Every structure is written in C-alpha cells, then in structure tokens.
Amino acid sequence: MAFGRRTRNRDSGSTSAEPEAPVAAAPKASELADEDGDELVGPFDIEDFDDPSVAELARLDLGSVLIPMPTAGQVQVELTENGVPSAVWIVTPNGRFTIAAYAAPKSAGLWREVAAELADSLRKDSAQVSIKDGPWGREVIGTASGVVRFIGVDGYRWMIRCVVNGPHETIDALTDEAREALADTVVRRGDTPLPVRTPLPVQLPEPMVEQLREAAAAQAQAQEQEQQSNPAARRGAGGSAMQQLRTSTSG
C-alpha cells in the first residue's frame, strides 16, 4: 500500500467512510510506517497519502475530515435552522464525541490558545476545570453533571478539535474511543485561503442527506397532522431548531 510522508515541515505529528458497513478496512495508524520504517501517528493530512483514495476506505467522509467509526458507532447530525450541518457526533454506548477541523497557521500553537479560552469559558459556566496531558498535548476537562473533554491537535494549516461528552461512569472508555478515532482521522484541508479559526466545511454523504430530507418531511407531516387534529395548539409548538439523524454503522 502506498503511503508516504511528505517532506514539508510539519510542526506536529501529521495527523480515517461510509456510515454503512464498508467493504475494505482502513489502515490503522499502528500499521502505517514512513520510508524509514518508523511508525506514523495521526491525525493525518490527506496529502500524506500517495493515493488519496486509500484514506477514504472505511472512514466516514465529511469533506474536511474523514473519521473511522468505532464498533457499534452511530452518526448523529445536528443542523441549523437553515439545514446546514453544525455538528456531526459519533455516538457509542459510552457517550458521544465529535471531530472537527479548523483553518490554522502553518506553525503550531493555535490549540494552546483555544484550550485556554475553553478553560475560561467552562469556569464561567461554573464547571470544575482541569488540564491534563494527553497523547497530543494538553486536554481540557470540564466536570459538572456530566463530563466534557476537549482534545486538540495542531497540523499543517489546520487544527483539529475533538469534543468528548459523556457521563462520569463511562467517560474514560469514551475518551479511549475518541482518541482511537482521532489517531486515524484524516484532514482534507484544501488550498482555499481561510481566516484562522474558520471551521472547515462539513459535507454529508449523499445517502445521509437523503435520509435527513426524509426525516424532515416526516416531521413536517406529523406536525401538520397534529395541528389539524388540535386547531387550538400553538403553531410550531412541536418544532425543533435542529434535526438529529442516527444511522447505524454496525454490520
């Protein structure tokens, strides 16, 4: 399998698609090596692959990021009122996590700034905050009724932020699942100049888009029927600012 590390200067470790059952298995980070035989640790850049199509194998292709799915994982999509994806969560029995990429400088350091801001924001929300070292550096942990953990990685002109959200009882297992996925995630940055911190665009696979359309139509029909059966009900009372789609990825 052709997989080569590019010779450009990378300030951190270079940094893995269908929600349906994939035909071929994606190469794991532990199975990849550079020309010297050294093990490569992700997240990866799409340009690290001699054949970019290899990066698409068994990963959920969201345009700017390609994410490997954990066993029994599901996809949960949050949409804005305009129907634009605002977040794509990977849901497991232990909780959920999301991996998103942002425009960044060529040099590392953006995550350090973002981590400090996240910690301040959590403190303002009265959460108990701690900073711990992880595989890619500092991680921000906020504890309240549940636990949220922010993991960041500086790449070449991109930064990844992984948000892990779950109950106290399963947060450690969920963090392990998120780290495993993050270690095999691939970033497709593109050449378009973008201001620093701009979220890289998310594009849903067409089958998922079609399912969202069907879910939205079904919701609208249910609301209409409810209003017809109860004319006194306030119009739009059963509506939602976002729609969520869960697509099984097992089997």
PDB file of C-alpha atoms in Angstrom:
ATOM      1  CA  MET A   1       0.000   0.000   0.000  1.00  0.00           C
ATOM      2  CA  ALA A   2       1.447   3.366  -0.983  1.00  0.00           C
ATOM      3  CA  PHE A   3       1.654   5.725   1.947  1.00  0.00           C
ATOM      4  CA  GLY A   4       4.362   8.323   2.087  1.00  0.00           C
ATOM      5  CA  ARG A   5       5.137  11.160   4.446  1.00  0.00           C
ATOM      6  CA  ARG A   6       5.561  14.443   2.608  1.00  0.00           C
ATOM      7  CA  THR A   7       8.858  16.251   3.071  1.00  0.00           C
ATOM      8  CA  ARG A   8       7.385  19.626   4.048  1.00  0.00           C
ATOM      9  CA  ASN A   9       7.970  20.885   7.570  1.00  0.00           C
ATOM     10  CA  ARG A  10       5.196  19.750   9.927  1.00  0.00           C
ATOM     11  CA  ASP A  11       5.075  21.291  13.392  1.00  0.00           C
ATOM     12  CA  SER A  12       3.252  18.395  14.985  1.00  0.00           C
ATOM     13  CA  GLY A  13       2.620  14.729  14.231  1.00  0.00           C
ATOM     14  CA  SER A  14       0.792  14.525  10.920  1.00  0.00           C
ATOM     15  CA  THR A  15      -2.286  13.739  11.660  1.00  0.00           C
ATOM     16  CA  SER A  16      -9.741   7.700   8.774  1.00  0.00           C
ATOM     17  CA  ALA A  17     -16.203   6.492   5.199  1.00  0.00           C
ATOM     18  CA  GLU A  18     -19.281   5.361   4.792  1.00  0.00           C
ATOM     19  CA  PRO A  19     -21.690   5.112   7.738  1.00  0.00           C
ATOM     20  CA  GLU A  20     -22.841   1.865   6.194  1.00  0.00           C
ATOM     21  CA  ALA A  21     -20.754  -1.295   6.516  1.00  0.00           C
ATOM     22  CA  PRO A  22     -17.546  -0.687   4.499  1.00  0.00           C
ATOM     23  CA  VAL A  23     -16.143  -3.199   2.056  1.00  0.00           C
ATOM     24  CA  ALA A  24     -12.486  -2.728   2.923  1.00  0.00           C
ATOM     25  CA  ALA A  25     -10.790  -1.992   6.208  1.00  0.00           C
ATOM     26  CA  ALA A  26      -8.960   1.265   6.772  1.00  0.00           C
ATOM     27  CA  PRO A  27      -5.271   1.084   7.624  1.00  0.00           C
ATOM     28  CA  LYS A  28      -4.713   1.797  11.304  1.00  0.00           C
ATOM     29  CA  ALA A  29      -2.079   4.254  12.481  1.00  0.00           C
ATOM     30  CA  SER A  30      -0.161   1.417  14.092  1.00  0.00           C
ATOM     31  CA  GLU A  31       0.034  -0.330  10.694  1.00  0.00           C
ATOM     32  CA  LEU A  32       1.497   2.640   8.810  1.00  0.00           C
ATOM     33  CA  ALA A  33       5.161   3.498   8.578  1.00  0.00           C
ATOM     34  CA  ASP A  34       7.249   6.048   6.746  1.00  0.00           C
ATOM     35  CA  GLU A  35      10.073   5.280   4.362  1.00  0.00           C
ATOM     36  CA  ASP A  36      12.440   4.677   7.282  1.00  0.00           C
ATOM     37  CA  GLY A  37      10.086   2.162   8.871  1.00  0.00           C
ATOM     38  CA  ASP A  38       9.090   4.469  11.727  1.00  0.00           C
ATOM     39  CA  GLU A  39       5.508   4.224  12.947  1.00  0.00           C
ATOM     40  CA  LEU A  40       3.268   7.119  11.921  1.00  0.00           C
ATOM     41  CA  VAL A  41       0.851   8.598  14.419  1.00  0.00           C
ATOM     42  CA  GLY A  42      -2.202  10.585  13.298  1.00  0.00           C
ATOM     43  CA  PRO A  43      -4.254  12.581  12.751  1.00  0.00           C
ATOM     44  CA  PHE A  44      -3.122  12.594   9.128  1.00  0.00           C
ATOM     45  CA  ASP A  45      -3.255  15.014   6.242  1.00  0.00           C
ATOM     46  CA  ILE A  46      -4.847  13.790   3.008  1.00  0.00           C
ATOM     47  CA  GLU A  47      -1.634  14.805   1.242  1.00  0.00           C
ATOM     48  CA  ASP A  48       0.304  12.304   3.347  1.00  0.00           C
ATOM     49  CA  PHE A  49      -1.226   9.587   1.186  1.00  0.00           C
ATOM     50  CA  ASP A  50       0.339   8.798  -2.180  1.00  0.00           C
ATOM     51  CA  ASP A  51      -3.112   7.549  -3.180  1.00  0.00           C
ATOM     52  CA  PRO A  52      -5.789   9.769  -1.544  1.00  0.00           C
ATOM     53  CA  SER A  53      -8.484   7.177  -2.244  1.00  0.00           C
ATOM     54  CA  VAL A  54      -6.859   4.942   0.392  1.00  0.00           C
ATOM     55  CA  ALA A  55      -7.809   7.493   3.039  1.00  0.00           C
ATOM     56  CA  GLU A  56     -11.487   7.091   2.132  1.00  0.00           C
ATOM     57  CA  LEU A  57     -11.587   3.381   2.935  1.00  0.00           C
ATOM     58  CA  ALA A  58     -13.834   2.560   5.907  1.00  0.00           C
ATOM     59  CA  ARG A  59     -13.953   6.148   7.083  1.00  0.00           C
ATOM     60  CA  LEU A  60     -16.916   8.490   7.328  1.00  0.00           C
ATOM     61  CA  ASP A  61     -16.194  11.140   4.696  1.00  0.00           C
ATOM     62  CA  LEU A  62     -17.382  14.531   5.933  1.00  0.00           C
ATOM     63  CA  GLY A  63     -15.464  16.548   3.376  1.00  0.00           C
ATOM     64  CA  SER A  64     -12.917  18.278   5.580  1.00  0.00           C
ATOM     65  CA  VAL A  65     -12.405  15.282   7.873  1.00  0.00           C
ATOM     66  CA  LEU A  66     -12.552  11.531   7.311  1.00  0.00           C
ATOM     67  CA  ILE A  67     -13.297   9.709  10.554  1.00  0.00           C
ATOM     68  CA  PRO A  68     -13.057   5.972  11.333  1.00  0.00           C
ATOM     69  CA  MET A  69     -16.175   4.612  13.003  1.00  0.00           C
ATOM     70  CA  PRO A  70     -15.930   2.710  16.289  1.00  0.00           C
ATOM     71  CA  THR A  71     -17.674  -0.615  16.741  1.00  0.00           C
ATOM     72  CA  ALA A  72     -21.436  -0.135  17.197  1.00  0.00           C
ATOM     73  CA  GLY A  73     -20.987   3.569  16.496  1.00  0.00           C
ATOM     74  CA  GLN A  74     -23.788   5.743  15.166  1.00  0.00           C
ATOM     75  CA  VAL A  75     -23.849   9.118  13.463  1.00  0.00           C
ATOM     76  CA  GLN A  76     -25.848  11.992  14.926  1.00  0.00           C
ATOM     77  CA  VAL A  77     -26.135  15.118  12.784  1.00  0.00           C
ATOM     78  CA  GLU A  78     -27.167  18.485  14.182  1.00  0.00           C
ATOM     79  CA  LEU A  79     -28.477  21.023  11.669  1.00  0.00           C
ATOM     80  CA  THR A  80     -29.013  24.742  11.900  1.00  0.00           C
ATOM     81  CA  GLU A  81     -32.444  26.187  11.104  1.00  0.00           C
ATOM     82  CA  ASN A  82     -31.171  26.684   7.548  1.00  0.00           C
ATOM     83  CA  GLY A  83     -30.361  22.998   7.228  1.00  0.00           C
ATOM     84  CA  VAL A  84     -26.580  23.410   7.411  1.00  0.00           C
ATOM     85  CA  PRO A  85     -24.692  20.792   9.481  1.00  0.00           C
ATOM     86  CA  SER A  86     -23.476  22.430  12.681  1.00  0.00           C
ATOM     87  CA  ALA A  87     -22.023  19.291  14.267  1.00  0.00           C
ATOM     88  CA  VAL A  88     -21.602  15.622  13.440  1.00  0.00           C
ATOM     89  CA  TRP A  89     -21.384  13.416  16.531  1.00  0.00           C
ATOM     90  CA  ILE A  90     -20.191   9.835  16.780  1.00  0.00           C
ATOM     91  CA  VAL A  91     -22.448   8.123  19.313  1.00  0.00           C
ATOM     92  CA  THR A  92     -21.431   4.982  21.197  1.00  0.00           C
ATOM     93  CA  PRO A  93     -22.910   3.233  24.259  1.00  0.00           C
ATOM     94  CA  ASN A  94     -20.447   5.259  26.359  1.00  0.00           C
ATOM     95  CA  GLY A  95     -21.492   8.713  25.134  1.00  0.00           C
ATOM     96  CA  ARG A  96     -20.621  10.773  22.092  1.00  0.00           C
ATOM     97  CA  PHE A  97     -17.734  12.685  20.534  1.00  0.00           C
ATOM     98  CA  THR A  98     -17.216  14.958  17.551  1.00  0.00           C
ATOM     99  CA  ILE A  99     -14.113  15.689  15.499  1.00  0.00           C
ATOM    100  CA  ALA A 100     -13.927  18.934  13.522  1.00  0.00           C
ATOM    101  CA  ALA A 101     -11.146  20.779  11.701  1.00  0.00           C
ATOM    102  CA  TYR A 102     -10.372  24.495  11.560  1.00  0.00           C
ATOM    103  CA  ALA A 103      -8.104  26.708   9.488  1.00  0.00           C
ATOM    104  CA  ALA A 104      -4.829  27.428  11.257  1.00  0.00           C
ATOM    105  CA  PRO A 105      -1.385  28.940  10.625  1.00  0.00           C
ATOM    106  CA  LYS A 106       1.428  26.832   9.232  1.00  0.00           C
ATOM    107  CA  SER A 107       3.129  26.989  12.621  1.00  0.00           C
ATOM    108  CA  ALA A 108       1.792  25.206  15.684  1.00  0.00           C
ATOM    109  CA  GLY A 109       0.339  26.945  18.710  1.00  0.00           C
ATOM    110  CA  LEU A 110      -3.310  27.638  17.897  1.00  0.00           C
ATOM    111  CA  TRP A 111      -4.600  24.803  20.070  1.00  0.00           C
ATOM    112  CA  ARG A 112      -2.776  26.191  23.108  1.00  0.00           C
ATOM    113  CA  GLU A 113      -4.691  29.470  22.687  1.00  0.00           C
ATOM    114  CA  VAL A 114      -8.010  27.725  22.088  1.00  0.00           C
ATOM    115  CA  ALA A 115      -7.515  25.423  25.083  1.00  0.00           C
ATOM    116  CA  ALA A 116      -7.001  28.392  27.400  1.00  0.00           C
ATOM    117  CA  GLU A 117     -10.171  30.042  26.090  1.00  0.00           C
ATOM    118  CA  LEU A 118     -12.183  26.841  26.523  1.00  0.00           C
ATOM    119  CA  ALA A 119     -10.988  26.505  30.113  1.00  0.00           C
ATOM    120  CA  ASP A 120     -12.046  30.083  30.871  1.00  0.00           C
ATOM    121  CA  SER A 121     -15.448  29.517  29.270  1.00  0.00           C
ATOM    122  CA  LEU A 122     -16.041  26.375  31.322  1.00  0.00           C
ATOM    123  CA  ARG A 123     -15.129  28.183  34.538  1.00  0.00           C
ATOM    124  CA  LYS A 124     -17.629  30.933  33.702  1.00  0.00           C
ATOM    125  CA  ASP A 125     -20.254  28.185  33.363  1.00  0.00           C
ATOM    126  CA  SER A 126     -19.386  27.069  36.914  1.00  0.00           C
ATOM    127  CA  ALA A 127     -17.835  23.799  35.791  1.00  0.00           C
ATOM    128  CA  GLN A 128     -14.893  22.258  37.604  1.00  0.00           C
ATOM    129  CA  VAL A 129     -11.961  22.552  35.199  1.00  0.00           C
ATOM    130  CA  SER A 130      -8.716  20.603  34.991  1.00  0.00           C
ATOM    131  CA  ILE A 131      -5.909  20.439  32.425  1.00  0.00           C
ATOM    132  CA  LYS A 132      -4.252  17.098  31.738  1.00  0.00           C
ATOM    133  CA  ASP A 133      -1.597  15.881  29.333  1.00  0.00           C
ATOM    134  CA  GLY A 134      -2.769  13.525  26.600  1.00  0.00           C
ATOM    135  CA  PRO A 135      -1.189  11.869  23.550  1.00  0.00           C
ATOM    136  CA  TRP A 136      -1.208  15.177  21.609  1.00  0.00           C
ATOM    137  CA  GLY A 137      -0.600  17.578  24.483  1.00  0.00           C
ATOM    138  CA  ARG A 138      -2.903  19.363  26.867  1.00  0.00           C
ATOM    139  CA  GLU A 139      -6.554  18.380  27.190  1.00  0.00           C
ATOM    140  CA  VAL A 140      -9.233  20.491  28.853  1.00  0.00           C
ATOM    141  CA  ILE A 141     -11.741  18.720  31.100  1.00  0.00           C
ATOM    142  CA  GLY A 142     -14.923  20.254  32.440  1.00  0.00           C
ATOM    143  CA  THR A 143     -16.912  18.432  35.106  1.00  0.00           C
ATOM    144  CA  ALA A 144     -20.486  19.171  36.196  1.00  0.00           C
ATOM    145  CA  SER A 145     -23.478  16.830  35.946  1.00  0.00           C
ATOM    146  CA  GLY A 146     -21.527  15.124  33.153  1.00  0.00           C
ATOM    147  CA  VAL A 147     -18.025  15.420  31.752  1.00  0.00           C
ATOM    148  CA  VAL A 148     -16.803  17.224  28.642  1.00  0.00           C
ATOM    149  CA  ARG A 149     -13.240  16.773  27.421  1.00  0.00           C
ATOM    150  CA  PHE A 150     -11.573  18.835  24.685  1.00  0.00           C
ATOM    151  CA  ILE A 151      -8.666  17.310  22.757  1.00  0.00           C
ATOM    152  CA  GLY A 152      -6.762  19.377  20.214  1.00  0.00           C
ATOM    153  CA  VAL A 153      -4.126  18.722  17.565  1.00  0.00           C
ATOM    154  CA  ASP A 154      -2.135  21.307  15.607  1.00  0.00           C
ATOM    155  CA  GLY A 155      -1.485  20.306  12.000  1.00  0.00           C
ATOM    156  CA  TYR A 156      -0.181  21.949   8.834  1.00  0.00           C
ATOM    157  CA  ARG A 157      -2.596  24.852   8.170  1.00  0.00           C
ATOM    158  CA  TRP A 158      -5.290  23.109  10.204  1.00  0.00           C
ATOM    159  CA  MET A 159      -6.226  22.395  13.786  1.00  0.00           C
ATOM    160  CA  ILE A 160      -8.466  19.586  14.995  1.00  0.00           C
ATOM    161  CA  ARG A 161     -10.746  19.914  17.992  1.00  0.00           C
ATOM    162  CA  CYS A 162     -12.296  16.765  19.397  1.00  0.00           C
ATOM    163  CA  VAL A 163     -15.118  17.173  21.923  1.00  0.00           C
ATOM    164  CA  VAL A 164     -15.875  14.169  24.152  1.00  0.00           C
ATOM    165  CA  ASN A 165     -19.145  14.306  26.098  1.00  0.00           C
ATOM    166  CA  GLY A 166     -20.436  11.595  28.414  1.00  0.00           C
ATOM    167  CA  PRO A 167     -21.429  10.589  31.942  1.00  0.00           C
ATOM    168  CA  HIS A 168     -18.875  10.181  34.729  1.00  0.00           C
ATOM    169  CA  GLU A 169     -19.240   6.382  34.706  1.00  0.00           C
ATOM    170  CA  THR A 170     -18.145   5.886  31.091  1.00  0.00           C
ATOM    171  CA  ILE A 171     -16.054   8.955  30.279  1.00  0.00           C
ATOM    172  CA  ASP A 172     -12.748   7.047  30.434  1.00  0.00           C
ATOM    173  CA  ALA A 173     -13.916   4.384  27.971  1.00  0.00           C
ATOM    174  CA  LEU A 174     -15.420   7.086  25.754  1.00  0.00           C
ATOM    175  CA  THR A 175     -12.167   9.045  25.783  1.00  0.00           C
ATOM    176  CA  ASP A 176     -10.303   5.930  24.650  1.00  0.00           C
ATOM    177  CA  GLU A 177     -12.765   5.523  21.761  1.00  0.00           C
ATOM    178  CA  ALA A 178     -12.359   9.165  20.759  1.00  0.00           C
ATOM    179  CA  ARG A 179      -8.564   9.001  20.891  1.00  0.00           C
ATOM    180  CA  GLU A 180      -8.517   5.857  18.783  1.00  0.00           C
ATOM    181  CA  ALA A 181     -10.695   7.536  16.164  1.00  0.00           C
ATOM    182  CA  LEU A 182      -8.654  10.730  16.294  1.00  0.00           C
ATOM    183  CA  ALA A 183      -5.407   8.822  15.771  1.00  0.00           C
ATOM    184  CA  ASP A 184      -6.732   7.545  12.417  1.00  0.00           C
ATOM    185  CA  THR A 185      -8.616  10.650  11.297  1.00  0.00           C
ATOM    186  CA  VAL A 186      -7.609  12.270   8.010  1.00  0.00           C
ATOM    187  CA  VAL A 187      -7.909  16.016   7.343  1.00  0.00           C
ATOM    188  CA  ARG A 188      -8.726  17.308   3.852  1.00  0.00           C
ATOM    189  CA  ARG A 189      -7.698  20.961   4.267  1.00  0.00           C
ATOM    190  CA  GLY A 190      -7.834  22.149   0.656  1.00  0.00           C
ATOM    191  CA  ASP A 191      -5.960  25.120  -0.791  1.00  0.00           C
ATOM    192  CA  THR A 192      -8.577  27.828  -0.193  1.00  0.00           C
ATOM    193  CA  PRO A 193      -7.184  30.657   1.972  1.00  0.00           C
ATOM    194  CA  LEU A 194      -9.281  30.987   5.128  1.00  0.00           C
ATOM    195  CA  PRO A 195      -9.036  33.175   8.229  1.00  0.00           C
ATOM    196  CA  VAL A 196      -7.528  31.422  11.226  1.00  0.00           C
ATOM    197  CA  ARG A 197     -10.138  29.527  13.294  1.00  0.00           C
ATOM    198  CA  THR A 198     -12.602  29.280  10.425  1.00  0.00           C
ATOM    199  CA  PRO A 199     -14.350  25.871  10.627  1.00  0.00           C
ATOM    200  CA  LEU A 200     -13.521  23.764   7.582  1.00  0.00           C
ATOM    201  CA  PRO A 201     -16.756  22.955   5.732  1.00  0.00           C
ATOM    202  CA  VAL A 202     -18.633  19.751   6.518  1.00  0.00           C
ATOM    203  CA  GLN A 203     -20.233  17.850   3.651  1.00  0.00           C
ATOM    204  CA  LEU A 204     -22.504  14.927   4.433  1.00  0.00           C
ATOM    205  CA  PRO A 205     -22.539  11.804   2.261  1.00  0.00           C
ATOM    206  CA  GLU A 206     -25.483  11.880  -0.138  1.00  0.00           C
ATOM    207  CA  PRO A 207     -27.267   8.853   1.413  1.00  0.00           C
ATOM    208  CA  MET A 208     -27.223  10.663   4.746  1.00  0.00           C
ATOM    209  CA  VAL A 209     -28.529  13.868   3.141  1.00  0.00           C
ATOM    210  CA  GLU A 210     -31.422  11.936   1.627  1.00  0.00           C
ATOM    211  CA  GLN A 211     -32.278  10.408   4.993  1.00  0.00           C
ATOM    212  CA  LEU A 212     -32.274  13.873   6.548  1.00  0.00           C
ATOM    213  CA  ARG A 213     -34.677  15.090   3.877  1.00  0.00           C
ATOM    214  CA  GLU A 214     -36.998  12.177   4.564  1.00  0.00           C
ATOM    215  CA  ALA A 215     -36.803  12.764   8.332  1.00  0.00           C
ATOM    216  CA  ALA A 216     -37.592  16.477   7.875  1.00  0.00           C
ATOM    217  CA  ALA A 217     -40.555  15.671   5.616  1.00  0.00           C
ATOM    218  CA  ALA A 218     -41.889  13.133   8.120  1.00  0.00           C
ATOM    219  CA  GLN A 219     -41.544  15.641  10.957  1.00  0.00           C
ATOM    220  CA  ALA A 220     -43.359  18.324   8.984  1.00  0.00           C
ATOM    221  CA  GLN A 221     -46.161  15.902   8.126  1.00  0.00           C
ATOM    222  CA  ALA A 222     -46.527  14.854  11.772  1.00  0.00           C
ATOM    223  CA  GLN A 223     -46.736  18.485  12.874  1.00  0.00           C
ATOM    224  CA  GLU A 224     -49.352  19.236  10.241  1.00  0.00           C
ATOM    225  CA  GLN A 225     -51.469  16.273  11.308  1.00  0.00           C
ATOM    226  CA  GLU A 226     -51.192  17.326  14.957  1.00  0.00           C
ATOM    227  CA  GLN A 227     -52.314  20.849  14.133  1.00  0.00           C
ATOM    228  CA  GLN A 228     -55.251  19.555  12.102  1.00  0.00           C
ATOM    229  CA  SER A 229     -56.374  17.316  14.940  1.00  0.00           C
ATOM    230  CA  ASN A 230     -55.920  20.094  17.505  1.00  0.00           C
ATOM    231  CA  PRO A 231     -56.503  23.505  15.873  1.00  0.00           C
ATOM    232  CA  ALA A 232     -56.075  25.266  19.208  1.00  0.00           C
ATOM    233  CA  ALA A 233     -52.497  24.043  19.537  1.00  0.00           C
ATOM    234  CA  ARG A 234     -49.941  26.761  19.060  1.00  0.00           C
ATOM    235  CA  ARG A 235     -48.471  26.503  15.570  1.00  0.00           C
ATOM    236  CA  GLY A 236     -44.903  25.301  15.662  1.00  0.00           C
ATOM    237  CA  ALA A 237     -45.065  24.148  19.270  1.00  0.00           C
ATOM    238  CA  GLY A 238     -43.710  20.741  18.349  1.00  0.00           C
ATOM    239  CA  GLY A 239     -40.937  22.084  16.150  1.00  0.00           C
ATOM    240  CA  SER A 240     -37.229  21.896  16.781  1.00  0.00           C
ATOM    241  CA  ALA A 241     -34.350  24.194  15.933  1.00  0.00           C
ATOM    242  CA  MET A 242     -32.305  21.227  14.786  1.00  0.00           C
ATOM    243  CA  GLN A 243     -32.890  17.769  13.464  1.00  0.00           C
ATOM    244  CA  GLN A 244     -30.898  14.755  14.517  1.00  0.00           C
ATOM    245  CA  LEU A 245     -30.235  11.722  12.410  1.00  0.00           C
ATOM    246  CA  ARG A 246     -28.917   8.471  13.745  1.00  0.00           C
ATOM    247  CA  THR A 247     -27.654   5.994  11.221  1.00  0.00           C
ATOM    248  CA  SER A 248     -26.448   2.613  12.416  1.00  0.00           C
ATOM    249  CA  THR A 249     -22.955   1.779  11.249  1.00  0.00           C
ATOM    250  CA  SER A 250     -22.775  -1.739  12.559  1.00  0.00           C
ATOM    251  CA  GLY A 251     -22.962  -4.838  10.423  1.00  0.00           C
TER     252      GLY A 251
END
